[in-house]
N, CA, C and O atoms as a MOPAC input file, in Angstrom:
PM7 MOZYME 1SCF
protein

 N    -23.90500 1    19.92900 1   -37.48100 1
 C    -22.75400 1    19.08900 1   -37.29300 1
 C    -22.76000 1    18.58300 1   -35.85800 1
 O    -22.78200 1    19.38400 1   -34.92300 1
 N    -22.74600 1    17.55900 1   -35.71000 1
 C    -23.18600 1    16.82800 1   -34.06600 1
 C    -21.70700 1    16.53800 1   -33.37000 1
 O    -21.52100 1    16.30300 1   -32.17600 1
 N    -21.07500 1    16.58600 1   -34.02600 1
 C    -19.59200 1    16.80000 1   -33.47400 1
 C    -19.49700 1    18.27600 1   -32.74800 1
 O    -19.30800 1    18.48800 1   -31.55000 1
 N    -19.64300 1    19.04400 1   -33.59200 1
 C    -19.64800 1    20.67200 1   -33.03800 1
 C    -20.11300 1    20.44200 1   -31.88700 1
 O    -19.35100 1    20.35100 1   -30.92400 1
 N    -21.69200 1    20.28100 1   -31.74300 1
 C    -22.67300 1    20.31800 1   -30.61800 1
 C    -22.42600 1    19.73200 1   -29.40900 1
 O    -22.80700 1    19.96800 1   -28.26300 1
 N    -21.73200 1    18.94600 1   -29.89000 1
 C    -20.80000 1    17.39700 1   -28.53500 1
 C    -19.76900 1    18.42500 1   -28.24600 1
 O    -20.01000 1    19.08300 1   -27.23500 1
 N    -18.41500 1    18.79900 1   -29.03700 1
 C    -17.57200 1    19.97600 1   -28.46300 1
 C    -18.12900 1    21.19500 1   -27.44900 1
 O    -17.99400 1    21.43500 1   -26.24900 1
 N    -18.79600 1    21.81000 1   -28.52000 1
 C    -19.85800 1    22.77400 1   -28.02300 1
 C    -20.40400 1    22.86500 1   -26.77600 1
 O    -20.35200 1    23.93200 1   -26.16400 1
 N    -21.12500 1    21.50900 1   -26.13300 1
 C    -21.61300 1    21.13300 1   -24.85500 1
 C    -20.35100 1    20.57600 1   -24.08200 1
 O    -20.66100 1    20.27000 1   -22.93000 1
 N    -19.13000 1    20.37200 1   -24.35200 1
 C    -18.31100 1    19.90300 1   -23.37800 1
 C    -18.52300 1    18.83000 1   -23.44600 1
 O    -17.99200 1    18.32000 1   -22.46000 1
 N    -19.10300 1    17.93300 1   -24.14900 1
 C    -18.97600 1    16.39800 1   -23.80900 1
 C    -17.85000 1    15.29800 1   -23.86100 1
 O    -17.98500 1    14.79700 1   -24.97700 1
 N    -17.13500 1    14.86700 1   -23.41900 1
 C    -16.55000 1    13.57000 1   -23.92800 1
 C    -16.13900 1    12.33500 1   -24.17600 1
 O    -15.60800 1    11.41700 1   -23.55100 1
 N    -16.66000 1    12.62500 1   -25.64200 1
 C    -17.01700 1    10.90000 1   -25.63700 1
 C    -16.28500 1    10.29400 1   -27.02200 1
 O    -16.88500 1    10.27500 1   -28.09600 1
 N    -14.92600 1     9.80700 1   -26.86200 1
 C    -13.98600 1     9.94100 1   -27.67600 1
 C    -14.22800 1     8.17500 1   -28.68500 1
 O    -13.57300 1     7.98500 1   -29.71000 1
 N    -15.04100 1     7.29800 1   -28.25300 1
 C    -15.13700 1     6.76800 1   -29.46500 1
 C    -16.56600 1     7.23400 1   -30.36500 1
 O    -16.84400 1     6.55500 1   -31.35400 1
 N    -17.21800 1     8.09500 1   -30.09000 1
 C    -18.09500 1     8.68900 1   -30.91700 1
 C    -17.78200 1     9.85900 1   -31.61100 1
 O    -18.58900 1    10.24800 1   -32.45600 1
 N    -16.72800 1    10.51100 1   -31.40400 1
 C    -15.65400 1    11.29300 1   -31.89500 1
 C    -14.93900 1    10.25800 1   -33.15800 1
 O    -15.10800 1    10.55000 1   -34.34200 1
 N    -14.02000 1     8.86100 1   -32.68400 1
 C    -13.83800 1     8.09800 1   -33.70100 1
 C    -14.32600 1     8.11800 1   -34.35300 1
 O    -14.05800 1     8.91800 1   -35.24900 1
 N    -15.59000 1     7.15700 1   -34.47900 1
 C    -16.59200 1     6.78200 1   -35.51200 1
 C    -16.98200 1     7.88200 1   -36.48000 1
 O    -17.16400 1     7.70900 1   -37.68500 1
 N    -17.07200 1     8.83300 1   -35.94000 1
 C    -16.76200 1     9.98700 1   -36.91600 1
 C    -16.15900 1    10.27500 1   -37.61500 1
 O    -16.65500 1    10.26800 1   -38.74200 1
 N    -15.26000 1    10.55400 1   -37.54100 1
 C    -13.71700 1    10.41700 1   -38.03700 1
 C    -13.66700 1     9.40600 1   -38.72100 1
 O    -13.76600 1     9.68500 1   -39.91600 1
 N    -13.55000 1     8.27000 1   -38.50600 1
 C    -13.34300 1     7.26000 1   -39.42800 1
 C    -14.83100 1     6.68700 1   -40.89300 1
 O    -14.89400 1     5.97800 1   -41.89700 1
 N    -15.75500 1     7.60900 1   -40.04600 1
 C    -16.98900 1     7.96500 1   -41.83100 1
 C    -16.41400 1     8.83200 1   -42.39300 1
 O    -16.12300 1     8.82400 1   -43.58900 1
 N    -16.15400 1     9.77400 1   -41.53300 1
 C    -15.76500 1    11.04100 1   -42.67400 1
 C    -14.81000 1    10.82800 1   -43.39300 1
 O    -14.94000 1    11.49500 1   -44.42000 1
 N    -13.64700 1    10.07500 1   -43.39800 1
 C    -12.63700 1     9.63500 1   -43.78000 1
 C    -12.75700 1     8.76100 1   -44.73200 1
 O    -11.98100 1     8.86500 1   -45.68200 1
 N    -13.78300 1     7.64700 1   -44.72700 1
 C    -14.03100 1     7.02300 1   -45.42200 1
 C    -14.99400 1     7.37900 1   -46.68500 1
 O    -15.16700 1     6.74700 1   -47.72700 1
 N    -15.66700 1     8.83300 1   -46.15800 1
 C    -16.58400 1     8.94400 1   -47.38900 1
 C    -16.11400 1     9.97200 1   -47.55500 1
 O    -16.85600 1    10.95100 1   -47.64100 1
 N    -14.34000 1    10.14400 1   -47.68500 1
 C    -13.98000 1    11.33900 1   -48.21900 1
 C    -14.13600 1    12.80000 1   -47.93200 1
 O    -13.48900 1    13.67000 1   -48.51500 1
 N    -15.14700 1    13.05300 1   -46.87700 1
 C    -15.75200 1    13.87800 1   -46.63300 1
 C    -16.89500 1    14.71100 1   -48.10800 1
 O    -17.21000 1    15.84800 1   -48.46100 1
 N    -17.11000 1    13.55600 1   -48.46100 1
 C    -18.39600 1    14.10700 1   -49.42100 1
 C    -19.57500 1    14.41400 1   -48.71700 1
 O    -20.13800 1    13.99700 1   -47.70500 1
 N    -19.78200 1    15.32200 1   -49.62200 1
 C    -21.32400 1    16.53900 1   -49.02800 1
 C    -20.88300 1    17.12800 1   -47.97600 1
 O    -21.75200 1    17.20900 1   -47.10800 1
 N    -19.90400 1    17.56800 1   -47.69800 1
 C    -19.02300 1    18.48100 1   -46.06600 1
 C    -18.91000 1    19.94800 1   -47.24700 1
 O    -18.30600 1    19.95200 1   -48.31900 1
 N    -19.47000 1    20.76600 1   -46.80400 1
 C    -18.82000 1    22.36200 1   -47.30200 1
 C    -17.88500 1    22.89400 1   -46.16400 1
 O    -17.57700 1    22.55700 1   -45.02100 1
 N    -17.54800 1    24.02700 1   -47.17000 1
 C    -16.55200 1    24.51900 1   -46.03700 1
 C    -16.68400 1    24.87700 1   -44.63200 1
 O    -15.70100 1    24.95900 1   -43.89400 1
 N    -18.03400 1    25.11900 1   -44.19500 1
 C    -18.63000 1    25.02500 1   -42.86500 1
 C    -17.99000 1    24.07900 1   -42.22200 1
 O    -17.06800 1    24.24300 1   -41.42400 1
 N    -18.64900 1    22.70500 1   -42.68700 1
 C    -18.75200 1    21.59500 1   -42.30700 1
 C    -17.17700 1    21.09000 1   -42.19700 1
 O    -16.90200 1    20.16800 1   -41.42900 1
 N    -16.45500 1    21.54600 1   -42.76200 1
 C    -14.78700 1    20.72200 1   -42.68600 1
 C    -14.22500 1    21.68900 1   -41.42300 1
 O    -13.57700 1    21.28100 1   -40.46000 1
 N    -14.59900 1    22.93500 1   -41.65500 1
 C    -14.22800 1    23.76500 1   -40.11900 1
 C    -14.63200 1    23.91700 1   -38.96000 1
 O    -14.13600 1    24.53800 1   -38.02000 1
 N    -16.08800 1    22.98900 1   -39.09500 1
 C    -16.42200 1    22.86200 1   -37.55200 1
 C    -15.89200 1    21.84500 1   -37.27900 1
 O    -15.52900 1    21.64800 1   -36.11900 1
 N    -15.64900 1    20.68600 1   -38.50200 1
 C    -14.94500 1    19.38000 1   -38.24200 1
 C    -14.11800 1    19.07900 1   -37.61600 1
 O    -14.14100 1    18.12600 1   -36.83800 1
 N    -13.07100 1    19.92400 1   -37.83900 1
 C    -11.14400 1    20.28400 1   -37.08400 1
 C    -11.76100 1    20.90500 1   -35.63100 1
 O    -11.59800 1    20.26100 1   -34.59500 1
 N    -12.51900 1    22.26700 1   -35.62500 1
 C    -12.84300 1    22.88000 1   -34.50400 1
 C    -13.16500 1    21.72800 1   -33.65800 1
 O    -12.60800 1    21.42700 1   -32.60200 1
 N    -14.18900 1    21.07600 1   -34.28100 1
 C    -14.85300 1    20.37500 1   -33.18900 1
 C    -13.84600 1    19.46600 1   -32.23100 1
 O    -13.69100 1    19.30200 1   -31.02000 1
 N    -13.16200 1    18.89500 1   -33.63600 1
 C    -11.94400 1    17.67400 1   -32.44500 1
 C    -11.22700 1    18.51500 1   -32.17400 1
 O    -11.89900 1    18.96400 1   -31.24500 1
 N    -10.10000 1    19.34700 1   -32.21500 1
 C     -9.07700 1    19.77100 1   -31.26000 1
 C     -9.90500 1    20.79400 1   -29.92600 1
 O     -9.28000 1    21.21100 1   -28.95100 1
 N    -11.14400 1    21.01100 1   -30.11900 1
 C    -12.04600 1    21.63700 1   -28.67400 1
 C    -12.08000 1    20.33900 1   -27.74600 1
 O    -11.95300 1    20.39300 1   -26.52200 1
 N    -12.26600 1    19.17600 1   -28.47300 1
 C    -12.73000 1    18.13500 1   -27.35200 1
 C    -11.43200 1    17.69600 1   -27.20700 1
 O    -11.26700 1    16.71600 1   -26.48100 1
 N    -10.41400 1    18.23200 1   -27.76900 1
 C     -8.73600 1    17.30000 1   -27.41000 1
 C     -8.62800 1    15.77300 1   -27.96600 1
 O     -7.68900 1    15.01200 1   -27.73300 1
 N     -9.99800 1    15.42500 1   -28.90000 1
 C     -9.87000 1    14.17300 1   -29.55700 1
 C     -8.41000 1    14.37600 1   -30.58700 1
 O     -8.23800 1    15.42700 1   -31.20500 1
 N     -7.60800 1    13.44000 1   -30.64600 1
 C     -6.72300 1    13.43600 1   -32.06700 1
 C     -6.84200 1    12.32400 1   -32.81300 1
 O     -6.61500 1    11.16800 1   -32.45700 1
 N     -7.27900 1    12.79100 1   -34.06900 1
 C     -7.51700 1    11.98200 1   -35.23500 1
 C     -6.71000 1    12.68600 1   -36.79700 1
 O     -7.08600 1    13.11500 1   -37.88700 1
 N     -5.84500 1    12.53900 1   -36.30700 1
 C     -4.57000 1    12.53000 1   -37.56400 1
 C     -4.84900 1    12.57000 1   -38.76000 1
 O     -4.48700 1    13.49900 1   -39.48200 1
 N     -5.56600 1    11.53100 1   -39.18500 1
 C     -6.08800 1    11.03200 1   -40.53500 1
 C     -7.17100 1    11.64600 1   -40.68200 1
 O     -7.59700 1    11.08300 1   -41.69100 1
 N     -8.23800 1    12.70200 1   -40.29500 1
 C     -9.35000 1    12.94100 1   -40.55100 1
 C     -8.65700 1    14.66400 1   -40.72000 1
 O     -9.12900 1    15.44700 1   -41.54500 1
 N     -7.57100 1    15.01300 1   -39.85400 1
 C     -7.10100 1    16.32500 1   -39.76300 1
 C     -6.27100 1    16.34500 1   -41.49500 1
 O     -6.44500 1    17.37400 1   -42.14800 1
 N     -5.57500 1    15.41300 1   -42.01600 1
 C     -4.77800 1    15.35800 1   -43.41900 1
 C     -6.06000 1    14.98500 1   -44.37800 1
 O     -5.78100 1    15.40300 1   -45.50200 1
 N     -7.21100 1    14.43300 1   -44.37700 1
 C     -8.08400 1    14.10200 1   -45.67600 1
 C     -9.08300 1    15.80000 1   -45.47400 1
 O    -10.04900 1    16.14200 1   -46.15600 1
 N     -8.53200 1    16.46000 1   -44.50600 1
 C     -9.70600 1    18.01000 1   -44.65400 1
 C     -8.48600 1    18.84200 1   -44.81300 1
 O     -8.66300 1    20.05300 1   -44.94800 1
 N     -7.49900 1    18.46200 1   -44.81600 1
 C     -6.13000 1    19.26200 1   -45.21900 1
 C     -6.36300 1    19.54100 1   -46.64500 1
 O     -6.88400 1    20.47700 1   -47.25200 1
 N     -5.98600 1    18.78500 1   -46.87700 1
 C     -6.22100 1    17.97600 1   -48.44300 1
 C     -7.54400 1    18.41400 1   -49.23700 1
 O     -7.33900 1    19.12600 1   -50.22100 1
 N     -8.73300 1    18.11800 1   -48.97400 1
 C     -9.99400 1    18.76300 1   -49.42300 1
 C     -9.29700 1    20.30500 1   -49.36600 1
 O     -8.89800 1    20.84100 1   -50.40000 1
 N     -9.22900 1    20.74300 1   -48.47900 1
 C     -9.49300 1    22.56700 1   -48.28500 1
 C     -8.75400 1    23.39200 1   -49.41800 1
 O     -9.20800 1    24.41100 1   -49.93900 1
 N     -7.06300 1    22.55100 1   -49.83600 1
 C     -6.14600 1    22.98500 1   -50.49300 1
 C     -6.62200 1    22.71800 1   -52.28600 1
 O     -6.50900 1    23.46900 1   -53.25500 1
 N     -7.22900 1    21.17600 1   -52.14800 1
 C     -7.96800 1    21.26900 1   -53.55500 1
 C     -8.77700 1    22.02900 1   -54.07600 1
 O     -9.09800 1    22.13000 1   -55.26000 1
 N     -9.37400 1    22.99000 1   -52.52500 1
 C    -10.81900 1    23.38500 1   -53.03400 1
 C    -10.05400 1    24.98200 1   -53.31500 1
 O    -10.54300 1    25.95200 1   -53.89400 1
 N     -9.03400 1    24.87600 1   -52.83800 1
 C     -7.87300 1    26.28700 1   -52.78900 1
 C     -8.70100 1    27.07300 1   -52.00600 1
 O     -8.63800 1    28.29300 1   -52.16000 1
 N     -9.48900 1    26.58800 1   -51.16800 1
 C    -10.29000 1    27.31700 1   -49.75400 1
 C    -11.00800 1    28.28600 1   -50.61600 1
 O    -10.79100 1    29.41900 1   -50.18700 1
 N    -11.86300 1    28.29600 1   -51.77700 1
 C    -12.76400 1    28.65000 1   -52.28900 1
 C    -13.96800 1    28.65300 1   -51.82800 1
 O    -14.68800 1    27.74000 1   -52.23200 1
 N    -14.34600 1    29.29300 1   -51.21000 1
 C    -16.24900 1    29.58000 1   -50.57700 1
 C    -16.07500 1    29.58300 1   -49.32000 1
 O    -17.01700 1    29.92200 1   -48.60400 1
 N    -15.01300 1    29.26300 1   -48.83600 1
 C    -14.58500 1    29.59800 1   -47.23100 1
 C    -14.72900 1    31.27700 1   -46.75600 1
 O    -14.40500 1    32.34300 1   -47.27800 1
 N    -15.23500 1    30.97100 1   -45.78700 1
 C    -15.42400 1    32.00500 1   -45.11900 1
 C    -14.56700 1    32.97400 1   -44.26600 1
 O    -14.45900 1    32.31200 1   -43.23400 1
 N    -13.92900 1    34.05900 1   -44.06200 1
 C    -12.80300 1    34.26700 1   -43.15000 1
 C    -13.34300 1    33.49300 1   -41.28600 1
 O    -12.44600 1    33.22800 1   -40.48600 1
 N    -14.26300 1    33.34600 1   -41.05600 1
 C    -14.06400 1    32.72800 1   -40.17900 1
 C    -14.21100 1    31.66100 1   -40.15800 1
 O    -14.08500 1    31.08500 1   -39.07700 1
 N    -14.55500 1    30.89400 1   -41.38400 1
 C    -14.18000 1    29.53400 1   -41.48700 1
 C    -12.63100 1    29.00900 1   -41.65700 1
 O    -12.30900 1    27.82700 1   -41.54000 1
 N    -11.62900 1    30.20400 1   -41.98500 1
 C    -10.58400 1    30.11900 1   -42.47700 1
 C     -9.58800 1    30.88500 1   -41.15200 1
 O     -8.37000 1    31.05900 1   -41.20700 1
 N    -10.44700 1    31.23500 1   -40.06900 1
 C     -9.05800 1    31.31900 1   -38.83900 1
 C     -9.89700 1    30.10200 1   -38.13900 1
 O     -9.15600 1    29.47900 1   -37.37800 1
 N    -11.07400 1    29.64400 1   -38.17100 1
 C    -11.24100 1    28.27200 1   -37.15600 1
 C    -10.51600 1    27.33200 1   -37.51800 1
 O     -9.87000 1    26.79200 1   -36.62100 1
 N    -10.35700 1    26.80300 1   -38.93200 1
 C     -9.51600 1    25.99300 1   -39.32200 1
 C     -8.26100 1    26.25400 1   -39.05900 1
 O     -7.60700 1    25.22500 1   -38.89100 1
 N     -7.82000 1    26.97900 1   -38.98300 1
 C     -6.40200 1    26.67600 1   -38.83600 1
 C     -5.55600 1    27.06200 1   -37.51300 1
 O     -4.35000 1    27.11200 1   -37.26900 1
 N     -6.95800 1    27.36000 1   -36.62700 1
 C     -6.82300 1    27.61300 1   -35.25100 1
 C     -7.27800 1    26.03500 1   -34.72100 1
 O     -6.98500 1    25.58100 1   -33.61500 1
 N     -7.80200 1    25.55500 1   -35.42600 1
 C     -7.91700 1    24.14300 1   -34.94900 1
 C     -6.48700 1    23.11800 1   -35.05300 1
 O     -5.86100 1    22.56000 1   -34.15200 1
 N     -6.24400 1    23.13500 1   -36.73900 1
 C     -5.18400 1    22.50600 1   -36.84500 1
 C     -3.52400 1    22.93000 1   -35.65100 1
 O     -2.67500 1    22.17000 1   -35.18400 1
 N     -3.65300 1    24.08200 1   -35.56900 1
 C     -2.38300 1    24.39700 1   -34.42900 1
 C     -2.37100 1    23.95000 1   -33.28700 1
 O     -1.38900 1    23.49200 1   -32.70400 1
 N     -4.29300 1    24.12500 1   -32.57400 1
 C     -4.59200 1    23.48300 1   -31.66000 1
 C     -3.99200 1    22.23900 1   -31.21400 1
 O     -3.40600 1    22.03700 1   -30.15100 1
 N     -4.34300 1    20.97900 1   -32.70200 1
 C     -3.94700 1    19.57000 1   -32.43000 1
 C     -2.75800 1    19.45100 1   -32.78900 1
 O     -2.20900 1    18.34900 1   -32.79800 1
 N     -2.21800 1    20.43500 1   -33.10600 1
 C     -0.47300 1    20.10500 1   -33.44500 1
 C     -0.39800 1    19.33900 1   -34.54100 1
 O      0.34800 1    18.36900 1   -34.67300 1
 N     -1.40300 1    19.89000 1   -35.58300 1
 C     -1.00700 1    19.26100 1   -36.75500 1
 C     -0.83500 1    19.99300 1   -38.02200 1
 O     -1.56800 1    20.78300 1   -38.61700 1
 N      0.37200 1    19.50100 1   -38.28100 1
 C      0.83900 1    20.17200 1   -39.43600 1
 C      0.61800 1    19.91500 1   -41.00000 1
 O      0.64700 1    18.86600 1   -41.64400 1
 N      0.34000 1    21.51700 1   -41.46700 1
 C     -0.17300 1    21.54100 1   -42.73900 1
 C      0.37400 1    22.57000 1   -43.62600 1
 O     -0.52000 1    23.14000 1   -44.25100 1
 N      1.41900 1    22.94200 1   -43.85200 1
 C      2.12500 1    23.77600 1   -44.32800 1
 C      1.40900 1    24.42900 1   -45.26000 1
 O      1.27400 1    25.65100 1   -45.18700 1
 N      0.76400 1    23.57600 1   -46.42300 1
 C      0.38600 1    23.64900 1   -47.79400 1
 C     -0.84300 1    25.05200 1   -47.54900 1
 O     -0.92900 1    26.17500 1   -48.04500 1
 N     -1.76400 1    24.19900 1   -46.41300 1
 C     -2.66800 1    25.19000 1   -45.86200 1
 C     -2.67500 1    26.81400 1   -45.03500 1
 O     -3.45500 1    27.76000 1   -45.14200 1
 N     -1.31200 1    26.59700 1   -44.11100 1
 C     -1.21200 1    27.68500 1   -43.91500 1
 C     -0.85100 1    28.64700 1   -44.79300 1
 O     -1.21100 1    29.82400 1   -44.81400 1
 N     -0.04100 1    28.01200 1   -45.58800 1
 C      0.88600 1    28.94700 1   -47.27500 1
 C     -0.95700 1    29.34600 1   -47.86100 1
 O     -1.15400 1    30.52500 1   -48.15300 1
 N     -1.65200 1    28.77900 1   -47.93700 1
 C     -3.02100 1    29.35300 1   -48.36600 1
 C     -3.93900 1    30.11900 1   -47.65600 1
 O     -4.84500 1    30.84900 1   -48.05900 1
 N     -3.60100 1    29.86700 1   -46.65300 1
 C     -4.40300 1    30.71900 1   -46.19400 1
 C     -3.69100 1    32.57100 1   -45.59200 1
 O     -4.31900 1    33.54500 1   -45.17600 1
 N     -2.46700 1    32.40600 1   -45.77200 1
 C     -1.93600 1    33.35900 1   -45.53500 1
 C     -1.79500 1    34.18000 1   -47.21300 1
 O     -1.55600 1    35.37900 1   -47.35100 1
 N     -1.94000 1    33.51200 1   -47.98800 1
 C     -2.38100 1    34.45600 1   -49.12600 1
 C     -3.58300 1    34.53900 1   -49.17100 1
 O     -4.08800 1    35.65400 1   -49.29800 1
 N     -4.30700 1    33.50200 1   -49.08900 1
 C     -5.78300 1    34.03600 1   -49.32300 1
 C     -6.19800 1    35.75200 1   -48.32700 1
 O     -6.90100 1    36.68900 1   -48.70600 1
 N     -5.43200 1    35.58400 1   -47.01900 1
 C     -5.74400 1    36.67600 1   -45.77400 1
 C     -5.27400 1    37.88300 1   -46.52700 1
 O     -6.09000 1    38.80500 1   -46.54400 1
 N     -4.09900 1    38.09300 1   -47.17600 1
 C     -3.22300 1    39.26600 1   -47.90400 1
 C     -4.08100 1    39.65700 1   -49.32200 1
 O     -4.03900 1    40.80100 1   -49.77600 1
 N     -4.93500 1    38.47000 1   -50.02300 1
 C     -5.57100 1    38.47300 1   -50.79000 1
 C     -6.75500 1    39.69800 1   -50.75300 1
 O     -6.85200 1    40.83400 1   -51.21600 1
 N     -7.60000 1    38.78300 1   -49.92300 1
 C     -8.63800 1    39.69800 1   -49.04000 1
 C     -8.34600 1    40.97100 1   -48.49900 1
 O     -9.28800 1    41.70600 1   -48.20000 1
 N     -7.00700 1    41.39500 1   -48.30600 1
 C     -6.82700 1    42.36800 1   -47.22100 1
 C     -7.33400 1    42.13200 1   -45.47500 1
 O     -7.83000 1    43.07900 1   -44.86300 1
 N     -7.20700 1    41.27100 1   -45.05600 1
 C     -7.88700 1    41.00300 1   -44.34900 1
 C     -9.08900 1    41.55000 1   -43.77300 1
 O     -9.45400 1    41.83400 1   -42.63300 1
 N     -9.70900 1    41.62000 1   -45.20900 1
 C    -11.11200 1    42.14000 1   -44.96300 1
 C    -12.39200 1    41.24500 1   -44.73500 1
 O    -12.45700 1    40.49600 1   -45.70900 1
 N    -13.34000 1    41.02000 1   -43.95200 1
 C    -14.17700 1    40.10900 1   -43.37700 1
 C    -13.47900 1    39.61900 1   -41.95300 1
 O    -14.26300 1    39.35000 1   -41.04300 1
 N    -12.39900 1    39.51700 1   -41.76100 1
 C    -11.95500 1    38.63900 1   -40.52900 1
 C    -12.29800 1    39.77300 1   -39.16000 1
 O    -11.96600 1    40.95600 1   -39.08200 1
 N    -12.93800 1    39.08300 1   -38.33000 1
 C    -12.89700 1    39.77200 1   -37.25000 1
 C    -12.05900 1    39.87200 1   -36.39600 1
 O    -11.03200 1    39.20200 1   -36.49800 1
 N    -12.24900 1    40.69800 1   -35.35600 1
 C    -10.85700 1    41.32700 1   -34.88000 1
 C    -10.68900 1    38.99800 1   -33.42000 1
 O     -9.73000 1    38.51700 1   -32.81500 1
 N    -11.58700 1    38.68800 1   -33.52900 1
 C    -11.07800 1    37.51700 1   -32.52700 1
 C    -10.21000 1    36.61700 1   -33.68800 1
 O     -9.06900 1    36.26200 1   -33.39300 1
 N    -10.89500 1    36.18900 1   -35.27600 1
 C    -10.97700 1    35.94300 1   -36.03400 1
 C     -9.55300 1    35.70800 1   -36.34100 1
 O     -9.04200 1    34.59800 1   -36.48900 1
 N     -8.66700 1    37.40200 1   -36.46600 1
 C     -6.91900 1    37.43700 1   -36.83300 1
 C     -6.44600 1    36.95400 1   -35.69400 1
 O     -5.85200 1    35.88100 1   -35.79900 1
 N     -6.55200 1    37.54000 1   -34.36500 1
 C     -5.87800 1    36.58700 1   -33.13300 1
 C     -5.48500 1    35.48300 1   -33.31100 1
 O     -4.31100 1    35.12000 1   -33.38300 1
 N     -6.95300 1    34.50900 1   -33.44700 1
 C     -6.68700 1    33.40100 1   -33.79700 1
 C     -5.75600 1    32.86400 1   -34.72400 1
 O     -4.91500 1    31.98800 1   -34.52600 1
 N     -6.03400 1    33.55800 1   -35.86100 1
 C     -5.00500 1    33.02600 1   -37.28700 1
 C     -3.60300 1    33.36000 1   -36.98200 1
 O     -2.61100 1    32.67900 1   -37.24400 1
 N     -3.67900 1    34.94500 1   -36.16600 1
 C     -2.15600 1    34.85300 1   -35.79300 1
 C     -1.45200 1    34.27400 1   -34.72500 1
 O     -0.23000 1    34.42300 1   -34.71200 1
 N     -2.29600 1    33.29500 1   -33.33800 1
 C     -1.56100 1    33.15500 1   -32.44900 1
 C     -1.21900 1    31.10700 1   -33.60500 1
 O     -0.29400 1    30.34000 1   -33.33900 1
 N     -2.12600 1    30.90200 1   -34.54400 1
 C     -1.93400 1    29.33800 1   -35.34700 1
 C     -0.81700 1    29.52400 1   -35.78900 1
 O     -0.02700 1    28.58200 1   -35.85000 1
 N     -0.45800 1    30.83400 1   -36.22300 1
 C      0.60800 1    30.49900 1   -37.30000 1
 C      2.07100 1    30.97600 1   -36.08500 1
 O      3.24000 1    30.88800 1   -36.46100 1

């Protein structure tokens, strides 16, 4: 994910951040797994890019997919991202806070709950 790698390295370069955002958006985010939609969010609220519309169409995917094949740390980055950008997703946190009670919060690492608990 070259977004990650751009976050990742500190770079910023916020209309190549756009253009991103506005493919992924446009192609629905088809062929993105759950990896890929959580480095997605990670990646923009690390670089402080806000893209609204790319944060509600991976809202949206995650809740359809009922965060099925997600990973527990795919599932506190996400939603340590979304708090990050101050964007709200109710639907998602209501899922992911059962999915966590589900699990027992078993798999999440101990940085992993921090995270999920300082999002929510």
């Amino acid at each position: 994910n070259m977004v990650w790698a751009f976050a990742t390295a500190g770079m910023q370069t916020d209309k190549f951040y756009k253009m991103v955002a506005n493919e992924a958006v446009h192609r629905q985010l088809q062929g993105f797994n759950s990896q890929g939609l959580s480095n997605m969010v990670w990646a923009f609220s690390t670089a402080g890019v806000h893209a609204d519309k790319l944060f509600e169409v991976v809202a949206n995917e995650a809740v359809k997919r009922q965060l099925q094949g997600f990973k527990p740390q795919e599932i506190s980055n996400m939603v340590w991202a979304f708090a990050t950008a101050g964007v709200h997703a109710d639907k998602i946190y209501e899922m992911v806070a059962n999915e966590a009670v589900q699990l027992q919060l078993r798999g999440f690492k101990p940085q992993g709950l921090s995270n999920m608990v300082w999002a929510f």
